[in-house]
Coordinates of C-alpha atoms in Angstrom, one line a residue:
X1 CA -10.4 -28.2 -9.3
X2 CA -8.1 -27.5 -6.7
X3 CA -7.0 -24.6 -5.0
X4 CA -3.1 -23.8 -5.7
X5 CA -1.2 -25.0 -2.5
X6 CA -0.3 -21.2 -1.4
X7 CA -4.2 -20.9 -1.4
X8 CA -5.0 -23.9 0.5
X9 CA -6.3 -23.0 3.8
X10 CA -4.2 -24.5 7.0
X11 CA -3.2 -23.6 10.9
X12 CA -1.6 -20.3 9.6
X13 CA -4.1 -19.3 7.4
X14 CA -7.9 -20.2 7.9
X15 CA -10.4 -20.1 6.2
X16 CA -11.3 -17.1 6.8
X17 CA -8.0 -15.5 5.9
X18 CA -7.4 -12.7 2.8
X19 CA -4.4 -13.0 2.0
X20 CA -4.4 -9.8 0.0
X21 CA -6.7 -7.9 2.9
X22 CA -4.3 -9.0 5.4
X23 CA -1.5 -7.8 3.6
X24 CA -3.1 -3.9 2.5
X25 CA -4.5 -3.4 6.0
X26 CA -0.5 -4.5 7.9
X27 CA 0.4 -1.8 5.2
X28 CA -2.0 1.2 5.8
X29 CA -1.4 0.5 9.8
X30 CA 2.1 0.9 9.3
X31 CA 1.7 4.2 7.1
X32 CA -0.7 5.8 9.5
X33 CA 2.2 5.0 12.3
X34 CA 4.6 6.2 10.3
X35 CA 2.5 9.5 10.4
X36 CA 3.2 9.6 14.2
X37 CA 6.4 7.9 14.3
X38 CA 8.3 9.7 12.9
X39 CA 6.0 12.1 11.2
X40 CA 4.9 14.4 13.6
X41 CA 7.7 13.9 15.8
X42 CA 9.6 15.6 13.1
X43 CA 6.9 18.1 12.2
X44 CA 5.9 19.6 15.8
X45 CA 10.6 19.4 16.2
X46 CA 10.9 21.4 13.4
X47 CA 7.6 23.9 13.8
X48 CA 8.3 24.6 16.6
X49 CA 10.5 27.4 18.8
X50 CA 14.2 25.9 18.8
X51 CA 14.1 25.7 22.7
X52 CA 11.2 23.5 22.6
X53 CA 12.3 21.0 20.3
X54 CA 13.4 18.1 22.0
X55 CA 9.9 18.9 24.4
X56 CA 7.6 19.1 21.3
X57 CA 9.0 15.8 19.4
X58 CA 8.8 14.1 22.8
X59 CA 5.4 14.2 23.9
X60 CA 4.8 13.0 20.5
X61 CA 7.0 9.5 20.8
X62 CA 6.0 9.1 24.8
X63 CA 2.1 9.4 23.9
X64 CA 2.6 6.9 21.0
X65 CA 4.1 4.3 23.0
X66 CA 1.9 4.8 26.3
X67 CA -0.9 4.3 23.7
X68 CA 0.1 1.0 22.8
X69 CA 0.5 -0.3 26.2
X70 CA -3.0 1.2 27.0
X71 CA -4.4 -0.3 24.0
X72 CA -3.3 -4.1 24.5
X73 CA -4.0 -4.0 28.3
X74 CA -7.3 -3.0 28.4
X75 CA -8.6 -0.1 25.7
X76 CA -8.8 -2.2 22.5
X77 CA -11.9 -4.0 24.1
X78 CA -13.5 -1.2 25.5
X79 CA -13.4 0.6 21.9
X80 CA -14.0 -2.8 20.3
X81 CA -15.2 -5.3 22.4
X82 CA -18.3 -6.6 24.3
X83 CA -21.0 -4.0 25.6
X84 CA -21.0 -2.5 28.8
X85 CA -23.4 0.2 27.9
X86 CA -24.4 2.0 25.0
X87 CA -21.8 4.1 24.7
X88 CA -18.7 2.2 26.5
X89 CA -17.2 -1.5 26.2
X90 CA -16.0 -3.5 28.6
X91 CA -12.0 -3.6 29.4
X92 CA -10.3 -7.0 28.7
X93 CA -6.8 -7.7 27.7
X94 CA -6.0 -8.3 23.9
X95 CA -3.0 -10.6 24.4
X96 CA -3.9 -14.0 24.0
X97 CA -3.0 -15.4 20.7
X98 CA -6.7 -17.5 20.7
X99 CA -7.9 -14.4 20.6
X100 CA -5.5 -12.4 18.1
X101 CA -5.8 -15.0 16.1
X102 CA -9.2 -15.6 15.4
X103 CA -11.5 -13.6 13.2
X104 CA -11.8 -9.5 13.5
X105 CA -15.4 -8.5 13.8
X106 CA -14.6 -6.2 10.3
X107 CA -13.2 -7.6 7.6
X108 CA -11.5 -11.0 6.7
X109 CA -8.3 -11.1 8.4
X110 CA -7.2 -11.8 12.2
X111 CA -8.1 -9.4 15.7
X112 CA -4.2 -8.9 15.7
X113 CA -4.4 -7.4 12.2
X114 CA -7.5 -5.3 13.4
X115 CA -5.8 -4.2 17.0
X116 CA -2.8 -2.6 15.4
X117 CA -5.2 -1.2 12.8
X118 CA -6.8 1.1 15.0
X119 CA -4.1 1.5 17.5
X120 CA -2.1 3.6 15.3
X121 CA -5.0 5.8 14.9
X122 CA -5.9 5.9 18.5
X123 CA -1.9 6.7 19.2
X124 CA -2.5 9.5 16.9
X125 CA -5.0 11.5 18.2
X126 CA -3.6 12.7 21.4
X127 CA -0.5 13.8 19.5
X128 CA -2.5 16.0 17.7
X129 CA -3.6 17.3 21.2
X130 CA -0.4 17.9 21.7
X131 CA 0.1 20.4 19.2
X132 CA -2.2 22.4 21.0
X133 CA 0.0 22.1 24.2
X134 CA 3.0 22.8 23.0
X135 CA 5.7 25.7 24.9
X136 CA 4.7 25.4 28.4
X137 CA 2.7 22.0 29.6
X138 CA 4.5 19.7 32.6
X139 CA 5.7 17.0 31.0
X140 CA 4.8 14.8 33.9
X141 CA 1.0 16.4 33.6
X142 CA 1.1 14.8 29.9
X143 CA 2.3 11.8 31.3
X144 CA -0.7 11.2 33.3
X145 CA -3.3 13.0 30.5
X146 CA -2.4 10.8 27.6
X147 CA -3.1 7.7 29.2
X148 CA -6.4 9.0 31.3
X149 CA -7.6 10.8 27.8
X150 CA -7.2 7.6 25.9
X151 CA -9.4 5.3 28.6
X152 CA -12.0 7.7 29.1
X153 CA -12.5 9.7 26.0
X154 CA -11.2 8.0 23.2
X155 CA -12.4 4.5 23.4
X156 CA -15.8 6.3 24.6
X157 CA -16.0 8.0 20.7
X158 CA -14.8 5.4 19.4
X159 CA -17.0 2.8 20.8
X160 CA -19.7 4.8 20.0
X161 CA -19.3 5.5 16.5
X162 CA -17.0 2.7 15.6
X163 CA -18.2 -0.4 17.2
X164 CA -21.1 -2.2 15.7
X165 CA -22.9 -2.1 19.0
X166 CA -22.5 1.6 19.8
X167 CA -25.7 4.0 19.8
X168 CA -24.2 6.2 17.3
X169 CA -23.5 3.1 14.7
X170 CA -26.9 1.6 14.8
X171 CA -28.2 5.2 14.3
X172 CA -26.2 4.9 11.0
X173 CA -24.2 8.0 11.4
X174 CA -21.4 7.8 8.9
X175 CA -17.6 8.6 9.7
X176 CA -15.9 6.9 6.9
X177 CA -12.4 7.2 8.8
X178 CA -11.9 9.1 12.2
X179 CA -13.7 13.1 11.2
X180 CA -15.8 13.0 14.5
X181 CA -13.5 9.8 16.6
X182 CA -10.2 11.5 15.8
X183 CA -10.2 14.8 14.8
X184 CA -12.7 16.6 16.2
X185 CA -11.9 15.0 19.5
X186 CA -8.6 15.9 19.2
X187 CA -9.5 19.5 18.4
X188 CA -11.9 20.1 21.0
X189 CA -10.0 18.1 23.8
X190 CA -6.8 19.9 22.9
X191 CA -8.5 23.3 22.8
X192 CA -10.1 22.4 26.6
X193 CA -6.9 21.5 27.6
X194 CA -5.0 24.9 26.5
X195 CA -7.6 26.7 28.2
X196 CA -7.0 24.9 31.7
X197 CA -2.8 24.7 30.8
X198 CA -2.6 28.2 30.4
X199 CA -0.9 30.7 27.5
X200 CA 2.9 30.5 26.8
X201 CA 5.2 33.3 28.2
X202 CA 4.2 36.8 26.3
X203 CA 7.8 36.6 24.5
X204 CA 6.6 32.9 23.1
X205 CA 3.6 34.1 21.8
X206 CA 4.6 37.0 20.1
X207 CA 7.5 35.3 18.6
X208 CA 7.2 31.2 17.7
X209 CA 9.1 30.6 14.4
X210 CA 9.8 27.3 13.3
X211 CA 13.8 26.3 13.8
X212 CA 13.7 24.2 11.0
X213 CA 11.2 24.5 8.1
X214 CA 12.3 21.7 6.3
X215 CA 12.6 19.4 8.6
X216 CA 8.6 20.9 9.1
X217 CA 7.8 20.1 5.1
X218 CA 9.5 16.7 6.0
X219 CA 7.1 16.1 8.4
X220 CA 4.2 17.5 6.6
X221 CA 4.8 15.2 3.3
X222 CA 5.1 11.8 6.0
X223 CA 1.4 12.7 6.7
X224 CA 0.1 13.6 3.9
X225 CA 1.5 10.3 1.7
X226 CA 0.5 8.2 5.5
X227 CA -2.9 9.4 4.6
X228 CA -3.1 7.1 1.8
X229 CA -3.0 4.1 4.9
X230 CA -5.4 6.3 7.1
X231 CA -8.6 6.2 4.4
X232 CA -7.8 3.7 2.5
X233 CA -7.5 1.3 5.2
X234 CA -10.5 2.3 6.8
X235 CA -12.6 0.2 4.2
X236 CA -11.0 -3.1 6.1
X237 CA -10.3 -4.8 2.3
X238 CA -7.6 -3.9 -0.8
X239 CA -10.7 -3.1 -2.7
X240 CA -11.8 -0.7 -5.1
X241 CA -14.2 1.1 -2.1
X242 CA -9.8 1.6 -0.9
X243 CA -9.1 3.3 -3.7
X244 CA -11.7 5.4 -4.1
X245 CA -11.2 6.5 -0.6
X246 CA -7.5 7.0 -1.8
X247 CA -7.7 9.0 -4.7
X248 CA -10.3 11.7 -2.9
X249 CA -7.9 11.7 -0.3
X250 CA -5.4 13.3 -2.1
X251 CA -7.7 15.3 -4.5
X252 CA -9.2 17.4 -1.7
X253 CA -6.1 17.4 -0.1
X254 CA -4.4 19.0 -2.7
X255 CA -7.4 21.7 -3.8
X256 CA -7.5 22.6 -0.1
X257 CA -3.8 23.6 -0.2
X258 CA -4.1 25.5 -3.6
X259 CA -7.3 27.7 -2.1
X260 CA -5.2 28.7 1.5
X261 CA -2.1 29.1 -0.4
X262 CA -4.3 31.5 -2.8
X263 CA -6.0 33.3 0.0
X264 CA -2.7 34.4 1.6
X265 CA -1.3 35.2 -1.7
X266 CA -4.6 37.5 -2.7
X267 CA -5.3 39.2 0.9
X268 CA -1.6 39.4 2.1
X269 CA 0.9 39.4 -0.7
X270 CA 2.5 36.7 0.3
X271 CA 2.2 32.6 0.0
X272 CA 3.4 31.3 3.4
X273 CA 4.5 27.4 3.8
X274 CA 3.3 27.2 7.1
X275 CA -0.4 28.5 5.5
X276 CA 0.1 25.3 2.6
X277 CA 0.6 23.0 5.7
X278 CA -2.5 23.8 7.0
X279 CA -4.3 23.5 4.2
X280 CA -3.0 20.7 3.7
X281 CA -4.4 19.7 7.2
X282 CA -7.7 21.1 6.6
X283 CA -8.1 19.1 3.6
X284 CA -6.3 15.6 4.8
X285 CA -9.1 16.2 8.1
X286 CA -12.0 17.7 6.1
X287 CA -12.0 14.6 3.6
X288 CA -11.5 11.8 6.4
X289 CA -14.8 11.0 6.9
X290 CA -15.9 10.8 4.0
X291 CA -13.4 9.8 1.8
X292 CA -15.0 6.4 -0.1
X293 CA -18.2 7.6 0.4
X294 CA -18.4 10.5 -2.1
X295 CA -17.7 11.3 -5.4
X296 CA -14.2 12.7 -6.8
X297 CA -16.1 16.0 -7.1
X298 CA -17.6 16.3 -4.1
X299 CA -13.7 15.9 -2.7
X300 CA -13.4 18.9 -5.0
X301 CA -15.9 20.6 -3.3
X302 CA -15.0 20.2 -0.1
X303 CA -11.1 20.9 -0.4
X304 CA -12.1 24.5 -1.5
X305 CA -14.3 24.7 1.6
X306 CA -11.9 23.2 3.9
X307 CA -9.5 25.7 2.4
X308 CA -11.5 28.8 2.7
X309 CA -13.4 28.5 5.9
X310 CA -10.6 27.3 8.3
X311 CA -8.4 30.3 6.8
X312 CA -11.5 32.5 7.6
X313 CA -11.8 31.7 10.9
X314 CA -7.8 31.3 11.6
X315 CA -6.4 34.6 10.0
X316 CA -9.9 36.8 10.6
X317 CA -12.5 35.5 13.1
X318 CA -9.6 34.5 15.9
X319 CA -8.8 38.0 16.1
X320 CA -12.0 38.8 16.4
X321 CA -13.5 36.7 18.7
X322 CA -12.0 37.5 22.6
X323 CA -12.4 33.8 23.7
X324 CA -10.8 32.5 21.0
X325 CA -7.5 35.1 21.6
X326 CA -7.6 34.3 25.3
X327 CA -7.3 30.3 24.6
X328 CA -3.4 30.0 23.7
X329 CA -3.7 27.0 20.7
X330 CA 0.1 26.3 19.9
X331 CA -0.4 25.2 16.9
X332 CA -4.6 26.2 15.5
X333 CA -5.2 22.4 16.6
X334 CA -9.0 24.2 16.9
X335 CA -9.4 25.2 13.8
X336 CA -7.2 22.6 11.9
X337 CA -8.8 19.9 13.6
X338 CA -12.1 20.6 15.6
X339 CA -13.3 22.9 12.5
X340 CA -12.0 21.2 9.8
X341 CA -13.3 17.8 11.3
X342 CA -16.8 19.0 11.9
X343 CA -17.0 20.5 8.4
X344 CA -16.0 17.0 6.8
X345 CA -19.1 15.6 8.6
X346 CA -21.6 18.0 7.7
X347 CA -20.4 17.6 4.3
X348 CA -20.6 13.7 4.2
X349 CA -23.8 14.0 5.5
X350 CA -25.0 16.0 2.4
X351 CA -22.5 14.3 -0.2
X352 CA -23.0 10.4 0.9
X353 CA -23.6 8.1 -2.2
X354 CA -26.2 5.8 -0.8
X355 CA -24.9 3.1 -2.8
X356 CA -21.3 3.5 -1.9
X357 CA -22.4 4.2 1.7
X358 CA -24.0 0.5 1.9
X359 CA -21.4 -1.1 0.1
X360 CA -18.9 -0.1 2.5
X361 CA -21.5 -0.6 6.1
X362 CA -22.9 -3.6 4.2
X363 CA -26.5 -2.3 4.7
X364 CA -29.9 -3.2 3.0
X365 CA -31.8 -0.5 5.1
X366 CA -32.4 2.2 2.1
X367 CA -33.6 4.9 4.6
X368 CA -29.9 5.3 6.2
X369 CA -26.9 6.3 4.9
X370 CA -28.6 8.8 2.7
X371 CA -26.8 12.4 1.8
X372 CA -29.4 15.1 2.1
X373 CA -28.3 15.9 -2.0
X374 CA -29.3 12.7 -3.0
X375 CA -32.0 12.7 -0.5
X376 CA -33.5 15.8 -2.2
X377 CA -32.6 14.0 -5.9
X378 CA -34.2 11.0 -5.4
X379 CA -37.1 11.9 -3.3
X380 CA -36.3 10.7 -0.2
X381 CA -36.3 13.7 1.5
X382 CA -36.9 13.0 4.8
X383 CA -34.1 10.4 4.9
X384 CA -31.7 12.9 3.8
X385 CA -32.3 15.2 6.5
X386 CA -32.2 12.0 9.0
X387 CA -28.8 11.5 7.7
X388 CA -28.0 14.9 8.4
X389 CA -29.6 15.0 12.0
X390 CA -27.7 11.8 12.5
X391 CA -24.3 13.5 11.7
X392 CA -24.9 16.7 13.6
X393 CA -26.1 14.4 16.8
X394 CA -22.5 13.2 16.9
X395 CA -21.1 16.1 16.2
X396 CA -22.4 17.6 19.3
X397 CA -21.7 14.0 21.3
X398 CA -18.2 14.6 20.7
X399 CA -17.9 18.2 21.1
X400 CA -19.5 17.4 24.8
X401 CA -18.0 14.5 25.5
X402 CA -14.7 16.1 24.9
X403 CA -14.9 19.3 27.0
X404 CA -16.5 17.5 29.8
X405 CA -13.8 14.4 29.9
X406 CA -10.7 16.6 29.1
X407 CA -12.0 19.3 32.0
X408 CA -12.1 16.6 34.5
X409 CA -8.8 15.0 34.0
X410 CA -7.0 17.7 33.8
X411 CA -8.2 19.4 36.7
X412 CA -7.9 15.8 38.6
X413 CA -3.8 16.2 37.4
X414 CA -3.4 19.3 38.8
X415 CA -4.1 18.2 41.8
X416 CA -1.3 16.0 41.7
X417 CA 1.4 18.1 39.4
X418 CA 1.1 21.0 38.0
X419 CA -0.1 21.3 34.3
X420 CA 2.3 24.2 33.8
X421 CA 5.6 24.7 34.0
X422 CA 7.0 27.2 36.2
X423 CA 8.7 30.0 35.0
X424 CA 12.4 29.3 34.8
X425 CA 11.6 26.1 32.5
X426 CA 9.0 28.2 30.5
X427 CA 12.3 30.7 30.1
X428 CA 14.8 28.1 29.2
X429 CA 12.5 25.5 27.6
X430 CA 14.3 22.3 26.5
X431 CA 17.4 23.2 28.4
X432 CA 16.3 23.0 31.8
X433 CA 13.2 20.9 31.2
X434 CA 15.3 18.0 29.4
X435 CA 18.7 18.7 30.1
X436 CA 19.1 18.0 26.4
X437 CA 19.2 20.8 23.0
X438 CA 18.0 20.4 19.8
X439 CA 20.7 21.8 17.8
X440 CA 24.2 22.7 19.2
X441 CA 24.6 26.0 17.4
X442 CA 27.9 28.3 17.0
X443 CA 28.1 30.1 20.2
X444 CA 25.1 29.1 21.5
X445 CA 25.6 25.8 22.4
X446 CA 27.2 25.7 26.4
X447 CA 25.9 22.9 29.0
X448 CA 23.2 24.3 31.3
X449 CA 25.5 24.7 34.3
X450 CA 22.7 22.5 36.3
X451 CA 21.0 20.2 34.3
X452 CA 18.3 18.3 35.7
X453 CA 19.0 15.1 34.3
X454 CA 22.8 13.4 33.2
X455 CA 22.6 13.1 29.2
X456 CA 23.1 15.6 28.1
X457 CA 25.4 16.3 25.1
X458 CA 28.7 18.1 25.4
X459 CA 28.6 21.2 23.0
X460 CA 32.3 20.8 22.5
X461 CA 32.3 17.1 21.4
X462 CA 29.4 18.1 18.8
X463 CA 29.5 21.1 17.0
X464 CA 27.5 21.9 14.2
X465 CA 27.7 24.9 11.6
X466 CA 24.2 25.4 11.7
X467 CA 23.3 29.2 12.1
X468 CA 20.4 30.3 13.9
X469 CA 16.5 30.4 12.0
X470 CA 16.0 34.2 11.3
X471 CA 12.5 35.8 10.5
X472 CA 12.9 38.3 8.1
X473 CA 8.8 39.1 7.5
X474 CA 6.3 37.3 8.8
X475 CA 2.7 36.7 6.7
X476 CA -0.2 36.6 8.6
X477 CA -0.3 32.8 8.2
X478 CA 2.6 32.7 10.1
X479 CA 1.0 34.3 13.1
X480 CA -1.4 31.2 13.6
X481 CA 1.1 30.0 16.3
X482 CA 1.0 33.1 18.0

């Protein structure tokens, strides 16, 4: 019997080629970019203090695209590629269409499919350091940290956890979609680099509300629907590992939402939008590396953790804890992020279906990929508490990795500019920094007599009856960004 001629293999499609795979993992790339572009380009805009608008949206879009040229000229390969040493790859190009062409080392479609696969998710992770940047970083010193972050810390995580050859990987740690690569990295690198960036001005701390808080929700509901792409295309088929992934994704995410929104409303008298959005976080990040490797109510059980310890140690422990009030985190990158990350991992490691967990590594070796629960159901003790050893060593990998690579780099910038700006642009923010404004308001929307750059929109050829954001209370979920 033949094939049906659409089926027949040829010089477009070889035999290797899924169709259908091909088709879901192009998708899920494009809704994970869509998270970045223009996702959090409209969620940091709108969250953030009017006057660093344009600033806040734009680190976003210039570290997506610097990403991609990084990622194609020489970072793909050291992520993905051949060994260099345990932990690193060596850097090659990923431009030649022999090579894009052929098959990806995961799954049954082509490298190209599998190189813009994981770019958008390495794009994404030093916007999220961003967000702990935000209000006062030289735009020239983010220039140079995105791309130096990316080489040397990213594609080292990566590589290590990711790539079939890294130590972590054969190890059989298990991070179903990015909780230790990209979140926790992101967390801990961006809370290293507000440490060594400095706080905002006094007046910016005390008083960050968002300009535009639906523009924010906007934002918010672009990543939290572009998670369906982040999980479910980290099983590498349309299969029903994907939707599994996909349907925990959104269960934790939305139990995680429910239990910060609750907290607020018990202990403050008030639900706050901006304390849903980081639940919201919390659970999207919590769930990530484990999504199609656990149950639907172990996602249950972790959205109400994910929703109650974050909010502990945001809206109670921060104010506590000196160190933690010294280090000026825009946006709670630290505990949205770093925390929530390194809670989702821990948790896989005690949660993790072995049978799920070899369907989706394509292991025979029954003493990995064991949660400690089923470890301790099933007898196999000792290889539960591997597993859990296992998840804890790269926890601590990353954590180090991070503050040591993020230290160095940006100390290296600042000896070339200086990671802060000075104090006339921290005043003035967008205005001077940009020459540009985010909104054009009534009365409040006059050229900077001196701008520093030429486009810059004339107030009286756009006016706009948009009246300022006013604060009338503010919950304690608001003061995160303080």
């Amino acid at each position: 019997m033949e094939l049906p001629k659409n089926l027949l293999p040829d010089e477009g499609s070889p035999d290797f080629l899924n169709k259908g795979d091909n088709a879901w993992q192009l998708a899920a790339a494009t809704l994970v970019g869509l998270q970045s572009v223009p996702g959090l380009i409209i969620f940091y805009g709108g969250m953030a203090k009017k006057k660093w608008a344009i600033n806040s949206a734009l680190m976003a879009l210039y570290a997506f695209a610097v990403v991609l040229v990084c990622w194609v000229g020489w970072s793909y390969r050291m992520s993905f590629g051949d060994k260099l040493v345990a932990f690193w790859g060596k850097p090659s190009v990923a431009l030649d269409e022999k090579y894009l062409l052929e098959q990806a080392f995961l799954g049954y479609f082509p490298t190209a499919t599998m190189v813009f696969f994981q770019f958008v998710f390495a794009a994404i992770t030093p916007i999220l350091i961003g967000g702990a940047l935000l209000g006062r970083m030289h735009f020239g010193a983010w220039m140079f940290f995105v791309p130096l972050w990316h080489t040397f810390s990213y594609t080292i995580g990566a590589y290590s956890i990711w790539n079939p050859n890294g130590w972590l990987f054969k190890l059989g740690i298990i991070d179903f979609a990015g909780g230790f690569v990209i979140h926790l990295s992101s967390g801990v690198a961006g809370f290293t680099a507000a440490y060594w960036v400095g706080p905002r001005t006094t007046n910016d701390k005390e008083r960050f509300p968002p300009n535009n808080v639906l523009m924010m929700l906007a934002g918010g509901g672009l990543l939290w629907m572009g998670w369906t792409g982040f999980n479910g295309g980290a099983s590498y088929a349309a299969s029903g590992l994907a939707s599994l992934a996909v349907l925990n994704t959104h269960v934790c995410t939305a139990v995680s939402l429910l239990t910060w929104l609750a907290l607020d409303y018990c202990f403050f008298g008030k639900p706050s939008i901006i304390g849903a959005m980081q639940g919201m976080i919390t659970g999207l990040v919590c769930i990530t590396p484990a999504a199609g490797v656990v149950q639907c109510w172990a996602a249950i059980l972790m959205g109400v953790i994910s929703g109650c310890i974050p909010w502990f140690t945001m809206m109670v422990l921060h104010y506590r804890i000196k160190f933690l009030r010294s280090v000026d985190d825009t946006f709670a990158v630290f505990h949205t992020h770093a925390l929530a990350g390194s809670l989702g991992g821990i948790l896989t490691g005690l949660f993790a279906v072995p049978k799920l967990c070899r369907i989706f590594y394509n292991a025979p070796d029954w003493e990995k990929y064991i949660g400690l629960g089923y470890g301790l159901q099933t007898g196999r003790t000792w290889a539960g508490l591997r597993q859990m050893g296992i998840q804890l060593l790269g926890m601590g990998f990353i954590i180090c990795l991070n503050i040591f690579t993020t230290t160095i780099i940006c100390m290296l910038i600042n000896l070339i500019v200086p990671l802060r700006l000075n104090e006339e642009e921290l005043e003035m923010g967008d205005e001077v920094v940009h020459g540009e404004e985010a909104y054009a308001l009534w009365g409040d929307g006059d050229r900077f007599e001196n701008p520093k750059v030429n486009s810059v929109y004339d107030a009286d050829e756009y006016p706009s009856a948009m009246s300022k954001f006013s604060m009338v209370s503010k919950t304690p979920s608001e003061l995160q960004m303080v």
